[in-house]
Amino acid sequence: QVQLVESGGGSVQAGGSLRLSCAASQYDYTDNYMGWFRQAPGKEREGVAALGTSDVKTYYADSVKGRFTISRDNAKNTVYLQMNSLKPEDTAIYSCAIARFMSGRSWFDHGDWGQGTQVTVSS
């Protein structure tokens, strides 16, 4: 059973920053993609950021480019999401995910997900 332990999140004013962390364990595939998707009330899931183990390319939703940065520590099986210049429209539940390949609107439709952490940005 894949385990994804998330930390970070919380409430911040617009323009502020937050950092999310996610540690993955008990997965049996070496090459993978790790990252985050989010879901706001009344909206569909949206892939936010992703990064592969052997792929130097990063993936970002257009809405977060230039503000969010994803990174990973392969030795620790941990992925981080630095979120700067947060906007009220970034308010959502952010879920960490891992998958062998990216798919679907969340980018991780066929992967394993964490429980999610709430990010609330007030104006």
Coordinates of C-alpha atoms in Angstrom, one line a residue:
Q1 CA 0.0 0.0 0.0
V2 CA 1.5 3.3 -1.2
Q3 CA 1.7 5.9 1.6
L4 CA 1.9 9.6 0.9
V5 CA 2.4 11.8 3.9
E6 CA 1.7 15.4 3.3
S7 CA 2.6 18.4 5.4
G8 CA 2.3 22.2 5.0
G9 CA -0.7 24.0 3.8
G10 CA -2.9 26.3 5.9
S11 CA -4.2 29.9 5.6
V12 CA -2.4 32.9 4.2
Q13 CA -3.2 36.3 2.8
A14 CA -3.0 37.0 -0.9
G15 CA 0.6 37.6 -1.9
G16 CA 1.9 35.2 0.8
S17 CA 3.8 31.9 0.5
L18 CA 3.3 28.4 1.6
R19 CA 5.4 25.2 1.2
L20 CA 3.9 21.8 0.8
S21 CA 5.9 18.6 1.4
C22 CA 5.0 15.0 0.6
A23 CA 6.9 11.9 1.5
A24 CA 6.1 8.7 -0.4
S25 CA 6.8 5.2 0.7
Q26 CA 5.9 1.5 0.0
Y27 CA 5.6 1.9 -3.8
D28 CA 7.2 -0.7 -6.0
Y29 CA 8.0 1.3 -9.2
T30 CA 11.3 3.1 -9.6
D31 CA 10.4 5.4 -12.4
N32 CA 7.5 7.6 -11.5
Y33 CA 6.0 11.1 -11.5
M34 CA 5.3 12.9 -8.3
G35 CA 3.4 16.1 -7.9
W36 CA 0.3 17.8 -6.8
F37 CA -3.2 18.4 -8.0
R38 CA -5.9 20.5 -6.5
Q39 CA -9.6 20.7 -6.3
A40 CA -11.6 23.7 -5.3
P41 CA -15.3 23.6 -4.3
G42 CA -17.5 23.1 -7.3
K43 CA -14.6 22.6 -9.7
E44 CA -12.9 19.6 -11.3
R45 CA -9.5 18.4 -10.2
E46 CA -6.6 20.3 -11.8
G47 CA -3.0 19.2 -12.1
V48 CA -0.8 21.8 -10.5
A49 CA 2.8 20.6 -10.8
A50 CA 4.7 17.4 -11.5
L51 CA 8.2 16.1 -11.9
G52 CA 9.6 12.8 -13.0
T53 CA 12.4 10.8 -11.4
S54 CA 14.5 10.6 -14.5
D55 CA 13.0 13.5 -16.3
V56 CA 14.5 17.0 -15.7
K57 CA 11.3 18.5 -17.2
T58 CA 8.8 20.0 -14.8
Y59 CA 5.1 20.4 -15.5
Y60 CA 3.0 23.3 -14.3
A61 CA -0.5 24.4 -14.8
D62 CA -0.6 27.7 -16.7
S63 CA -2.3 29.3 -13.8
V64 CA 0.6 28.8 -11.5
K65 CA 3.6 29.2 -13.8
G66 CA 6.1 31.7 -12.4
R67 CA 4.7 31.4 -8.9
F68 CA 4.9 27.8 -7.9
T69 CA 8.1 25.7 -7.9
I70 CA 8.2 21.9 -7.6
S71 CA 11.3 20.0 -6.5
R72 CA 12.0 16.5 -5.3
D73 CA 14.6 14.7 -3.2
N74 CA 14.8 11.3 -4.7
A75 CA 16.9 10.0 -1.9
K76 CA 14.1 10.9 0.5
N77 CA 11.3 10.1 -1.9
T78 CA 9.9 13.5 -1.1
V79 CA 8.4 16.2 -3.3
Y80 CA 8.0 19.8 -2.4
L81 CA 5.8 22.6 -3.7
Q82 CA 6.9 26.1 -3.0
M83 CA 3.9 28.4 -3.6
N84 CA 4.6 32.1 -3.8
S85 CA 2.5 35.1 -4.7
L86 CA -0.6 33.2 -3.7
K87 CA -4.0 34.3 -4.9
P88 CA -7.5 33.7 -3.6
E89 CA -8.2 31.5 -6.6
D90 CA -5.4 29.2 -5.4
T91 CA -7.7 28.2 -2.6
A92 CA -8.3 24.4 -2.8
I93 CA -7.5 21.1 -1.4
Y94 CA -4.0 20.2 -2.6
S95 CA -3.2 16.5 -2.9
C96 CA 0.1 14.8 -3.4
A97 CA 0.2 12.0 -5.9
I98 CA 2.6 9.5 -7.4
A99 CA 2.1 7.6 -10.7
R100 CA 4.0 5.6 -13.3
F101 CA 2.7 8.0 -15.9
M102 CA 0.7 11.2 -16.1
S103 CA -2.9 11.0 -17.2
G104 CA -6.2 12.8 -16.9
R105 CA -7.1 16.3 -15.7
S106 CA -5.4 15.7 -12.4
W107 CA -2.3 14.3 -14.2
F108 CA -2.4 11.5 -11.7
D109 CA -5.7 9.8 -12.5
H110 CA -4.1 6.4 -12.5
G111 CA -1.8 7.0 -9.5
D112 CA -1.9 6.9 -5.7
W113 CA -3.0 10.0 -3.8
G114 CA -2.5 11.5 -0.4
Q115 CA -5.3 12.6 1.8
G116 CA -5.0 16.2 0.8
T117 CA -4.2 19.4 2.6
Q118 CA -6.3 22.6 2.6
V119 CA -4.8 25.8 1.3
T120 CA -6.8 28.9 1.9
V121 CA -5.8 32.3 0.5
S122 CA -7.7 35.3 1.7
S123 CA -7.9 38.6 -0.1

